[in-house]
XYZ file of N, CA and C in Angstrom:
168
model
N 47.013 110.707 48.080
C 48.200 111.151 48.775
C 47.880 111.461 50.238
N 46.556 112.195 50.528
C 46.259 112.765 51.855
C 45.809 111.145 52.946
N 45.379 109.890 52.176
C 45.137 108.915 52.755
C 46.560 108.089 53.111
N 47.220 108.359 52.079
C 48.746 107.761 52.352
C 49.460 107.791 53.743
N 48.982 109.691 53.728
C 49.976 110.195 54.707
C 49.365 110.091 56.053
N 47.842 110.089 55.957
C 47.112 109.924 57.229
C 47.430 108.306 57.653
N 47.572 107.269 56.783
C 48.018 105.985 57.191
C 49.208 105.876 57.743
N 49.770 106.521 57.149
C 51.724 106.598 57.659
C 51.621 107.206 59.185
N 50.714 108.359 59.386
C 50.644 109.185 60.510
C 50.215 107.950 61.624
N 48.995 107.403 61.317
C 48.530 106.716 62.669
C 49.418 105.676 62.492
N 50.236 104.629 61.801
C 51.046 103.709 62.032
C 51.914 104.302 62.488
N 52.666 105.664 62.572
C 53.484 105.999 63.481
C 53.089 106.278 64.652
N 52.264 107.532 65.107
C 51.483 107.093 66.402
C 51.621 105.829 67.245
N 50.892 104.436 67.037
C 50.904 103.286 66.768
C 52.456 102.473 67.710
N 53.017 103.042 66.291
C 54.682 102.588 66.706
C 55.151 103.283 67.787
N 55.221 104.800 68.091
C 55.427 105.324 69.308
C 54.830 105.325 70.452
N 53.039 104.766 70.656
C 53.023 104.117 71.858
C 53.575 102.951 72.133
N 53.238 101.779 71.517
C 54.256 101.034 71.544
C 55.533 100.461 72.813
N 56.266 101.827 71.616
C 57.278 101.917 72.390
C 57.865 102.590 73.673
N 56.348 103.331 73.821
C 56.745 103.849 75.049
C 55.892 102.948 75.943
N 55.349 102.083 75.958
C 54.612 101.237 76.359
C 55.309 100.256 77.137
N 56.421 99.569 75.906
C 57.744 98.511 76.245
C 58.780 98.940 77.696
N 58.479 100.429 77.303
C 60.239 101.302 78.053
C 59.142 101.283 79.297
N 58.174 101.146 79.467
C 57.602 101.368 81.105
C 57.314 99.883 81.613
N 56.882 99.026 80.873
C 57.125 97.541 81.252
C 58.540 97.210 81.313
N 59.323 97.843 80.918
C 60.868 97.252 81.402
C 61.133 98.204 82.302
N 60.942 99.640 82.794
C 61.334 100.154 84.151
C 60.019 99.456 85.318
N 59.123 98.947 84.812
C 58.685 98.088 86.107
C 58.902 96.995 86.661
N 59.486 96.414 85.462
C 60.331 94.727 85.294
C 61.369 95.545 86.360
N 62.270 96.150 85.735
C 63.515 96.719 86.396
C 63.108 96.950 87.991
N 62.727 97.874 88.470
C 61.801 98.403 89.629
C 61.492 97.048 90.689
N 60.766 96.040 90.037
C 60.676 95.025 90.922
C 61.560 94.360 91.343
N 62.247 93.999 90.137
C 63.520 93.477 90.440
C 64.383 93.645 91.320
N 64.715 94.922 91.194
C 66.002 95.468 92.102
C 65.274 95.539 93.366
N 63.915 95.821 93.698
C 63.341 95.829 94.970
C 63.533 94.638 95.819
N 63.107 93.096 94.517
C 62.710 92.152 95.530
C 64.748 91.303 95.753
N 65.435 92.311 95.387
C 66.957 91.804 95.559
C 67.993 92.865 96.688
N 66.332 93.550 97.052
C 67.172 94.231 98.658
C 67.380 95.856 98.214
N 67.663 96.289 96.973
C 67.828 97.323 96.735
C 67.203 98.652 97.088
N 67.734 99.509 98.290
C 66.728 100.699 98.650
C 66.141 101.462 97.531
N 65.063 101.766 98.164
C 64.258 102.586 96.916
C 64.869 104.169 96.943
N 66.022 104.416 97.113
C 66.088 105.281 96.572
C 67.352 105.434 95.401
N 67.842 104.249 95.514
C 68.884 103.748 94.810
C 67.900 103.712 93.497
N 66.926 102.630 93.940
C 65.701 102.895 92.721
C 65.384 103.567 91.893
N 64.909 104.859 92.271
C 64.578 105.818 91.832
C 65.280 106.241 91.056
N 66.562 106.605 91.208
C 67.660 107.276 90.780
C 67.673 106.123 89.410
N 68.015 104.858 89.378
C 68.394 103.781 88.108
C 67.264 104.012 87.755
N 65.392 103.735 87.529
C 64.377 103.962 86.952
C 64.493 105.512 86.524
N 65.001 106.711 86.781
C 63.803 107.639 86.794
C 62.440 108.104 87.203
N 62.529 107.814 88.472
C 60.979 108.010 88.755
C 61.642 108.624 90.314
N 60.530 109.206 91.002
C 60.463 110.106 91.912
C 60.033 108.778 93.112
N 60.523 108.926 94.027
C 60.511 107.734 94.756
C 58.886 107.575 95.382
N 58.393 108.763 95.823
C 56.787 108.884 95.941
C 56.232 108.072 94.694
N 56.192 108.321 93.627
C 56.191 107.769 92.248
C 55.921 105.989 92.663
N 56.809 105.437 93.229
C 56.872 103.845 93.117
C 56.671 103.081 94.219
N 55.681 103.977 95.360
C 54.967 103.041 96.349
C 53.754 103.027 95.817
């Protein structure tokens, strides 16, 4: 039972970097994007979440 749950534990782990992994490759996808289409970076900031110091 205690191996079960320790397996379940790190495949979740696992799954939640992951996914927080995805959500920062798509606010950098995002980020470039809107940069290389003229968009001020502070417009940026504000649609990413990030602190505009943050994304030079």
């Amino acid at each position: 039972m205690d191996y079960a749950r320790s397996e379940w534990g790190m495949i979740d782990h696992a799954r939640r970097e992951g996914r927080e992994e995805g959500r920062e490759e798509e606010r950098a996808r995002l980020l470039k994007s809107l940069h290389e289409n003229g968009v001020p970076m502070e417009i940026i900031a504000v649609s990413v979440g990030l602190p505009e110091e943050a994304m030079r």
